[in-house]
mmCIF file of C-alpha atoms in Angstrom:
data_model
loop_
_atom_site.group_PDB
_atom_site.id
_atom_site.type_symbol
_atom_site.label_atom_id
_atom_site.label_comp_id
_atom_site.label_asym_id
_atom_site.label_seq_id
_atom_site.Cartn_x
_atom_site.Cartn_y
_atom_site.Cartn_z
ATOM 1 C CA MET A 1 -33.284 -15.229 -4.887
ATOM 2 C CA ALA A 2 -30.904 -16.562 -2.199
ATOM 3 C CA ILE A 3 -30.531 -19.889 -4.018
ATOM 4 C CA LEU A 4 -29.959 -18.109 -7.341
ATOM 5 C CA ARG A 5 -27.322 -15.875 -5.757
ATOM 6 C CA THR A 6 -25.564 -18.909 -4.311
ATOM 7 C CA TYR A 7 -25.536 -20.633 -7.712
ATOM 8 C CA VAL A 8 -24.052 -17.501 -9.265
ATOM 9 C CA ILE A 9 -21.295 -17.391 -6.627
ATOM 10 C CA ALA A 10 -20.559 -21.096 -7.113
ATOM 11 C CA PHE A 11 -20.362 -20.617 -10.869
ATOM 12 C CA ALA A 12 -18.036 -17.633 -10.445
ATOM 13 C CA VAL A 13 -15.682 -19.668 -8.252
ATOM 14 C CA ALA A 14 -15.643 -22.525 -10.762
ATOM 15 C CA PHE A 15 -15.014 -20.065 -13.585
ATOM 16 C CA GLN A 16 -12.066 -18.522 -11.746
ATOM 17 C CA VAL A 17 -10.550 -21.959 -11.159
ATOM 18 C CA SER A 18 -10.956 -22.723 -14.849
ATOM 19 C CA ILE A 19 -9.207 -19.493 -15.863
ATOM 20 C CA ALA A 20 -6.366 -20.042 -13.414
ATOM 21 C CA SER A 21 -5.871 -23.562 -14.720
ATOM 22 C CA ALA A 22 -5.928 -22.468 -18.351
ATOM 23 C CA GLN A 23 -3.321 -19.768 -17.745
ATOM 24 C CA GLN A 24 -0.792 -22.074 -16.083
ATOM 25 C CA PRO A 25 2.269 -22.758 -18.295
ATOM 26 C CA ALA A 26 2.201 -26.325 -19.553
ATOM 27 C CA ALA A 27 5.794 -26.942 -18.459
ATOM 28 C CA SER A 28 5.139 -25.932 -14.865
ATOM 29 C CA ALA A 29 1.600 -27.247 -14.435
ATOM 30 C CA SER A 30 1.851 -29.946 -11.796
ATOM 31 C CA LYS A 31 -1.777 -31.000 -11.759
ATOM 32 C CA TYR A 32 -4.778 -30.665 -14.030
ATOM 33 C CA GLU A 33 -7.496 -28.618 -12.354
ATOM 34 C CA PRO A 34 -10.954 -29.225 -13.835
ATOM 35 C CA ALA A 35 -13.416 -26.348 -14.183
ATOM 36 C CA LEU A 36 -15.796 -28.198 -11.858
ATOM 37 C CA ASP A 37 -14.108 -30.478 -9.349
ATOM 38 C CA VAL A 38 -16.696 -32.788 -7.780
ATOM 39 C CA THR A 39 -14.231 -33.723 -5.027
ATOM 40 C CA SER A 40 -14.638 -30.171 -3.728
ATOM 41 C CA MET A 41 -18.285 -30.934 -3.027
ATOM 42 C CA ASP A 42 -19.815 -32.698 -0.036
ATOM 43 C CA ARG A 43 -22.534 -34.701 -1.721
ATOM 44 C CA SER A 44 -23.634 -36.207 1.573
ATOM 45 C CA VAL A 45 -25.282 -32.868 2.406
ATOM 46 C CA ASP A 46 -28.710 -31.904 1.132
ATOM 47 C CA PRO A 47 -28.143 -28.816 -1.100
ATOM 48 C CA CYS A 48 -31.575 -27.499 -0.134
ATOM 49 C CA VAL A 49 -30.523 -27.502 3.536
ATOM 50 C CA ASP A 50 -26.924 -26.209 3.286
ATOM 51 C CA PHE A 51 -25.831 -25.406 -0.248
ATOM 52 C CA PHE A 52 -22.516 -23.911 0.845
ATOM 53 C CA GLN A 53 -21.467 -27.094 2.635
ATOM 54 C CA TYR A 54 -22.776 -29.137 -0.304
ATOM 55 C CA SER A 55 -20.716 -27.185 -2.862
ATOM 56 C CA CYS A 56 -17.571 -26.457 -0.811
ATOM 57 C CA GLY A 57 -17.462 -29.026 1.996
ATOM 58 C CA GLY A 58 -15.047 -31.333 0.192
ATOM 59 C CA TRP A 59 -12.637 -28.522 -0.561
ATOM 60 C CA ILE A 60 -12.706 -27.301 3.051
ATOM 61 C CA LYS A 61 -12.008 -30.828 4.322
ATOM 62 C CA ASN A 62 -9.116 -31.342 1.890
ATOM 63 C CA ASN A 63 -7.617 -27.891 2.430
ATOM 64 C CA PRO A 64 -7.239 -27.165 6.161
ATOM 65 C CA ILE A 65 -6.054 -23.696 7.190
ATOM 66 C CA PRO A 66 -2.218 -23.661 7.008
ATOM 67 C CA PRO A 67 -0.498 -22.951 10.346
ATOM 68 C CA ASP A 68 0.940 -19.672 9.027
ATOM 69 C CA GLN A 69 -2.444 -18.316 7.886
ATOM 70 C CA SER A 70 -5.354 -16.826 9.843
ATOM 71 C CA SER A 71 -7.838 -17.906 7.168
ATOM 72 C CA TRP A 72 -7.812 -19.906 3.960
ATOM 73 C CA SER A 73 -9.859 -19.963 0.777
ATOM 74 C CA LEU A 74 -9.658 -20.881 -2.874
ATOM 75 C CA TYR A 75 -8.495 -17.374 -3.670
ATOM 76 C CA GLY A 76 -5.830 -17.453 -0.959
ATOM 77 C CA LYS A 77 -4.604 -20.805 -2.292
ATOM 78 C CA MET A 78 -4.492 -19.440 -5.844
ATOM 79 C CA GLN A 79 -2.590 -16.351 -4.707
ATOM 80 C CA ASN A 80 -0.067 -18.469 -2.840
ATOM 81 C CA GLU A 81 0.440 -20.773 -5.841
ATOM 82 C CA ASN A 82 0.845 -17.770 -8.142
ATOM 83 C CA ARG A 83 3.540 -16.358 -5.868
ATOM 84 C CA VAL A 84 5.386 -19.672 -5.914
ATOM 85 C CA ARG A 85 5.260 -19.744 -9.717
ATOM 86 C CA LEU A 86 6.364 -16.116 -9.970
ATOM 87 C CA ARG A 87 9.269 -16.819 -7.661
ATOM 88 C CA GLY A 88 10.274 -19.733 -9.878
ATOM 89 C CA ILE A 89 10.164 -17.495 -12.965
ATOM 90 C CA LEU A 90 12.283 -14.822 -11.260
ATOM 91 C CA GLU A 91 14.834 -17.294 -9.940
ATOM 92 C CA ALA A 92 15.159 -18.795 -13.413
ATOM 93 C CA ALA A 93 15.673 -15.315 -14.855
ATOM 94 C CA ALA A 94 18.341 -14.615 -12.230
ATOM 95 C CA ALA A 95 20.352 -17.730 -13.065
ATOM 96 C CA PRO A 96 23.373 -16.989 -15.333
ATOM 97 C CA ASP A 97 22.528 -18.044 -18.868
ATOM 98 C CA ALA A 98 24.136 -16.847 -22.080
ATOM 99 C CA ASN A 99 20.819 -17.304 -23.866
ATOM 100 C CA ARG A 100 18.926 -14.835 -21.668
ATOM 101 C CA SER A 101 17.446 -11.869 -23.494
ATOM 102 C CA ALA A 102 18.427 -8.365 -22.388
ATOM 103 C CA ALA A 103 15.028 -7.873 -20.743
ATOM 104 C CA THR A 104 15.200 -11.219 -18.924
ATOM 105 C CA GLN A 105 18.685 -10.433 -17.676
ATOM 106 C CA LYS A 106 17.589 -7.051 -16.329
ATOM 107 C CA ILE A 107 14.651 -8.655 -14.520
ATOM 108 C CA GLY A 108 16.837 -11.428 -13.147
ATOM 109 C CA ASP A 109 19.626 -9.090 -12.044
ATOM 110 C CA TYR A 110 17.150 -6.791 -10.308
ATOM 111 C CA TYR A 111 15.570 -9.720 -8.459
ATOM 112 C CA ALA A 112 18.973 -11.101 -7.482
ATOM 113 C CA SER A 113 20.095 -7.736 -6.104
ATOM 114 C CA CYS A 114 16.927 -7.475 -4.002
ATOM 115 C CA THR A 115 17.389 -10.951 -2.502
ATOM 116 C CA ASP A 116 21.129 -10.716 -1.845
ATOM 117 C CA GLU A 117 20.748 -10.282 1.913
ATOM 118 C CA LYS A 118 24.478 -10.534 2.582
ATOM 119 C CA ALA A 119 25.241 -7.595 0.286
ATOM 120 C CA ILE A 120 22.296 -5.609 1.653
ATOM 121 C CA GLU A 121 23.378 -6.131 5.275
ATOM 122 C CA SER A 122 26.979 -5.182 4.464
ATOM 123 C CA LYS A 123 25.864 -1.733 3.327
ATOM 124 C CA GLY A 124 24.218 -0.946 6.653
ATOM 125 C CA ALA A 125 22.491 2.435 6.672
ATOM 126 C CA SER A 126 24.632 3.910 3.898
ATOM 127 C CA PRO A 127 21.843 3.738 1.265
ATOM 128 C CA LEU A 128 19.752 6.017 3.518
ATOM 129 C CA LYS A 129 22.437 8.678 3.951
ATOM 130 C CA PRO A 130 21.623 10.796 0.861
ATOM 131 C CA ASP A 131 17.996 11.221 1.955
ATOM 132 C CA LEU A 132 18.929 11.802 5.585
ATOM 133 C CA GLU A 133 21.495 14.433 4.600
ATOM 134 C CA ARG A 134 18.941 16.097 2.336
ATOM 135 C CA ILE A 135 16.498 16.335 5.237
ATOM 136 C CA ALA A 136 19.182 17.593 7.644
ATOM 137 C CA LYS A 137 19.991 20.492 5.322
ATOM 138 C CA ILE A 138 16.467 21.958 5.447
ATOM 139 C CA ASN A 139 16.690 25.488 6.840
ATOM 140 C CA SER A 140 13.322 26.939 5.816
ATOM 141 C CA LYS A 141 9.775 25.962 4.882
ATOM 142 C CA ALA A 142 10.511 26.830 1.260
ATOM 143 C CA GLU A 143 13.011 23.966 1.089
ATOM 144 C CA ILE A 144 10.472 21.365 2.172
ATOM 145 C CA ALA A 145 9.077 21.193 -1.373
ATOM 146 C CA ASP A 146 12.505 20.245 -2.750
ATOM 147 C CA VAL A 147 12.900 17.410 -0.266
ATOM 148 C CA ALA A 148 9.311 16.163 -0.665
ATOM 149 C CA ALA A 149 9.735 16.132 -4.463
ATOM 150 C CA ALA A 150 13.075 14.312 -4.279
ATOM 151 C CA MET A 151 11.429 11.667 -2.067
ATOM 152 C CA VAL A 152 8.069 11.551 -3.842
ATOM 153 C CA ASP A 153 8.032 7.738 -3.849
ATOM 154 C CA ASP A 154 8.295 7.733 -0.052
ATOM 155 C CA ASN A 155 5.090 9.761 0.472
ATOM 156 C CA VAL A 156 6.856 12.476 2.450
ATOM 157 C CA LEU A 157 4.148 14.567 4.204
ATOM 158 C CA PHE A 158 1.584 13.539 1.577
ATOM 159 C CA ARG A 159 1.051 11.144 -1.327
ATOM 160 C CA PHE A 160 1.459 12.287 -4.922
ATOM 161 C CA ASP A 161 1.053 9.993 -7.915
ATOM 162 C CA SER A 162 -1.201 9.268 -10.875
ATOM 163 C CA THR A 163 -4.826 8.136 -10.734
ATOM 164 C CA GLN A 164 -7.817 7.519 -12.946
ATOM 165 C CA ASP A 165 -9.863 10.640 -13.565
ATOM 166 C CA PHE A 166 -13.131 10.014 -11.698
ATOM 167 C CA ARG A 167 -15.086 11.848 -14.397
ATOM 168 C CA ASP A 168 -13.298 10.644 -17.533
ATOM 169 C CA ALA A 169 -12.246 6.993 -17.766
ATOM 170 C CA SER A 170 -9.997 7.757 -20.730
ATOM 171 C CA GLN A 171 -7.776 10.057 -18.670
ATOM 172 C CA VAL A 172 -5.117 9.446 -16.041
ATOM 173 C CA ILE A 173 -4.284 12.574 -14.025
ATOM 174 C CA ALA A 174 -2.042 13.603 -11.145
ATOM 175 C CA GLU A 175 -3.391 13.182 -7.627
ATOM 176 C CA ALA A 176 -2.431 14.726 -4.298
ATOM 177 C CA ASP A 177 -3.695 12.832 -1.269
ATOM 178 C CA GLN A 178 -3.140 12.579 2.443
ATOM 179 C CA GLY A 179 -0.197 10.513 3.647
ATOM 180 C CA GLY A 180 3.038 10.675 5.574
ATOM 181 C CA LEU A 181 1.933 8.379 8.407
ATOM 182 C CA GLY A 182 4.066 5.568 9.777
ATOM 183 C CA LEU A 183 1.172 3.827 11.508
ATOM 184 C CA PRO A 184 -1.555 2.189 9.372
ATOM 185 C CA ASP A 185 -4.339 4.729 9.917
ATOM 186 C CA ARG A 186 -5.149 8.145 11.392
ATOM 187 C CA ASP A 187 -7.106 6.580 14.246
ATOM 188 C CA TYR A 188 -3.932 5.004 15.616
ATOM 189 C CA TYR A 189 -2.795 8.525 16.494
ATOM 190 C CA LEU A 190 -6.067 9.978 17.740
ATOM 191 C CA LYS A 191 -7.986 7.286 19.631
ATOM 192 C CA ASP A 192 -7.592 7.472 23.402
ATOM 193 C CA ASP A 193 -8.426 3.906 24.428
ATOM 194 C CA ALA A 194 -5.813 1.956 26.387
ATOM 195 C CA LYS A 195 -4.720 -0.204 23.454
ATOM 196 C CA SER A 196 -4.184 2.807 21.171
ATOM 197 C CA VAL A 197 -2.147 4.593 23.846
ATOM 198 C CA GLU A 198 0.010 1.503 24.276
ATOM 199 C CA LEU A 199 0.491 1.155 20.524
ATOM 200 C CA ARG A 200 1.675 4.755 20.268
ATOM 201 C CA LYS A 201 4.189 4.203 23.043
ATOM 202 C CA ALA A 202 5.493 1.122 21.259
ATOM 203 C CA TYR A 203 5.702 3.050 17.986
ATOM 204 C CA VAL A 204 7.704 5.873 19.563
ATOM 205 C CA ALA A 205 10.062 3.286 21.084
ATOM 206 C CA HIS A 206 10.457 1.698 17.656
ATOM 207 C CA VAL A 207 11.248 5.027 15.981
ATOM 208 C CA GLN A 208 13.722 5.868 18.741
ATOM 209 C CA LYS A 209 15.466 2.539 18.151
ATOM 210 C CA MET A 210 15.751 3.329 14.450
ATOM 211 C CA PHE A 211 17.515 6.596 15.263
ATOM 212 C CA GLU A 212 19.817 4.793 17.671
ATOM 213 C CA LEU A 213 20.725 2.275 14.961
ATOM 214 C CA LEU A 214 21.569 5.226 12.721
ATOM 215 C CA GLY A 215 24.118 6.313 15.306
ATOM 216 C CA ASP A 216 22.289 8.907 17.398
ATOM 217 C CA LYS A 217 22.765 9.018 21.159
ATOM 218 C CA LEU A 218 19.973 7.818 23.406
ATOM 219 C CA ASP A 219 18.708 11.242 24.496
ATOM 220 C CA VAL A 220 18.916 12.664 20.985
ATOM 221 C CA ALA A 221 17.112 9.646 19.508
ATOM 222 C CA ALA A 222 14.360 9.963 22.140
ATOM 223 C CA ALA A 223 13.786 13.626 21.273
ATOM 224 C CA GLU A 224 13.778 12.864 17.546
ATOM 225 C CA ALA A 225 11.217 10.104 18.022
ATOM 226 C CA GLN A 226 8.917 12.523 19.847
ATOM 227 C CA THR A 227 9.292 15.002 16.983
ATOM 228 C CA VAL A 228 8.317 12.321 14.483
ATOM 229 C CA MET A 229 5.256 11.468 16.537
ATOM 230 C CA ARG A 230 4.279 15.133 16.831
ATOM 231 C CA ILE A 231 4.531 15.681 13.075
ATOM 232 C CA GLU A 232 2.655 12.496 12.201
ATOM 233 C CA THR A 233 -0.067 13.308 14.721
ATOM 234 C CA ALA A 234 -0.547 16.697 13.045
ATOM 235 C CA LEU A 235 -0.831 14.929 9.694
ATOM 236 C CA ALA A 236 -3.353 12.490 11.179
ATOM 237 C CA GLN A 237 -5.481 15.308 12.559
ATOM 238 C CA GLY A 238 -5.873 16.692 9.046
ATOM 239 C CA SER A 239 -6.608 13.300 7.488
ATOM 240 C CA MET A 240 -10.019 11.952 6.528
ATOM 241 C CA THR A 241 -11.322 8.920 8.376
ATOM 242 C CA ARG A 242 -11.306 5.540 6.722
ATOM 243 C CA VAL A 243 -15.103 5.539 6.746
ATOM 244 C CA ASP A 244 -15.286 8.894 4.970
ATOM 245 C CA ARG A 245 -12.858 7.662 2.318
ATOM 246 C CA ARG A 246 -15.189 4.810 1.392
ATOM 247 C CA GLU A 247 -17.427 7.330 -0.370
ATOM 248 C CA PRO A 248 -15.908 7.986 -3.838
ATOM 249 C CA LYS A 249 -17.277 11.523 -4.080
ATOM 250 C CA ASN A 250 -15.297 12.437 -0.968
ATOM 251 C CA LEU A 251 -12.096 11.760 -2.908
ATOM 252 C CA ASP A 252 -13.080 13.552 -6.112
ATOM 253 C CA HIS A 253 -11.942 17.181 -6.057
ATOM 254 C CA LYS A 254 -10.528 17.956 -9.470
ATOM 255 C CA MET A 255 -8.956 21.404 -9.554
ATOM 256 C CA THR A 256 -6.231 23.419 -11.207
ATOM 257 C CA SER A 257 -2.795 23.744 -9.674
ATOM 258 C CA GLY A 258 -3.650 27.381 -8.952
ATOM 259 C CA GLU A 259 -6.710 26.353 -6.947
ATOM 260 C CA LEU A 260 -4.565 23.978 -4.914
ATOM 261 C CA GLU A 261 -2.188 26.849 -4.171
ATOM 262 C CA LYS A 262 -5.099 28.886 -2.832
ATOM 263 C CA ILE A 263 -6.031 26.293 -0.193
ATOM 264 C CA SER A 264 -2.392 25.775 0.867
ATOM 265 C CA PRO A 265 -0.513 28.958 -0.110
ATOM 266 C CA ASP A 266 2.442 28.374 2.207
ATOM 267 C CA PHE A 267 3.605 25.322 0.263
ATOM 268 C CA PRO A 268 5.494 26.153 -2.986
ATOM 269 C CA TRP A 269 3.521 23.864 -5.256
ATOM 270 C CA GLN A 270 4.997 25.113 -8.526
ATOM 271 C CA VAL A 271 8.469 24.310 -7.240
ATOM 272 C CA TYR A 272 7.250 20.861 -6.229
ATOM 273 C CA PHE A 273 5.563 20.186 -9.572
ATOM 274 C CA THR A 274 8.678 21.219 -11.487
ATOM 275 C CA LYS A 275 10.896 19.007 -9.333
ATOM 276 C CA VAL A 276 8.697 15.934 -9.959
ATOM 277 C CA GLY A 277 8.725 16.605 -13.709
ATOM 278 C CA LEU A 278 5.340 18.304 -14.151
ATOM 279 C CA PRO A 279 6.175 21.979 -14.715
ATOM 280 C CA SER A 280 2.989 22.699 -16.693
ATOM 281 C CA LEU A 281 0.433 20.752 -14.666
ATOM 282 C CA ALA A 282 -2.997 22.066 -15.710
ATOM 283 C CA SER A 283 -5.249 20.048 -13.402
ATOM 284 C CA LEU A 284 -5.104 17.335 -10.780
ATOM 285 C CA ASN A 285 -7.325 15.511 -8.349
ATOM 286 C CA VAL A 286 -6.920 16.673 -4.771
ATOM 287 C CA ALA A 287 -8.399 13.719 -2.934
ATOM 288 C CA SER A 288 -8.420 15.370 0.506
ATOM 289 C CA PRO A 289 -8.531 19.191 0.284
ATOM 290 C CA GLY A 290 -9.088 19.463 4.047
ATOM 291 C CA PHE A 291 -5.794 17.679 4.637
ATOM 292 C CA PHE A 292 -3.803 20.276 2.727
ATOM 293 C CA LYS A 293 -5.653 23.145 4.384
ATOM 294 C CA ALA A 294 -4.886 21.671 7.796
ATOM 295 C CA ILE A 295 -1.241 21.005 6.978
ATOM 296 C CA ASP A 296 -0.835 24.526 5.630
ATOM 297 C CA ARG A 297 -2.129 25.911 8.937
ATOM 298 C CA LYS A 298 0.277 23.671 10.850
ATOM 299 C CA SER A 299 3.248 24.204 8.541
ATOM 300 C CA THR A 300 5.115 26.399 10.983
ATOM 301 C CA ARG A 301 4.848 23.827 13.763
ATOM 302 C CA LEU A 302 5.728 20.970 11.397
ATOM 303 C CA ASN A 303 8.929 22.728 10.434
ATOM 304 C CA SER A 304 10.073 23.387 13.993
#
């Protein structure tokens, strides 16, 4: 069975290479890549002793790990080459050309605006001011829904977007899930080992520096950074662990909007749904009900 499994894996790799080669535009294809490249093999090795080295040894020898990568594989190489090709397509679309279609021009202009570092730097923090002013004007818990809805793409307090219905593959439904963390995972906030403590200190220093760059005085920025950490820690305490989230059934809690209101009554969900353009939302998947229960209990502290 082990040998059969290895053959299947080898075939799958060869098949992927074949597909990638076939999909390359003829004009930009720099080298023909055969479906089965014998130079990727190490035929000096007995396949019955080490089939992996036999099938991949040549490729490993000819493709050392690049200095800017921690690991390297056929898939990593393909991804890197795809990015290079995509960049070429975008740069071509961004170049002024009277023959560009309207769609190509929009794509090119958007790409050019995102890569114009000089223009971006000249604006400073001004693009952030509308959101910062919106946050500064919050005077009550009821207004949090307005701000969270206006900044829905930023995952303010939680994540809200569309997802595949776990029970009906033909349906895409709304989903509310835990979020709002600046660090990668809940454990960064809750583990008490020395490295985690040091990482939290560094994170608070980073947040404080961001406030200073926005123009706040040192003592004010320090207090604001501590507030951010306190809020994010409360969010982390209500979040599911990464291990728990690996079980699909733990993320499948389809319910009506009314049922969501029952587990977190202090948050004005109907206001939020209307603001994001879903005034008549019948059902949604609440991936982490415990998160919203916990946040509802902590809502007073989060708002202070």
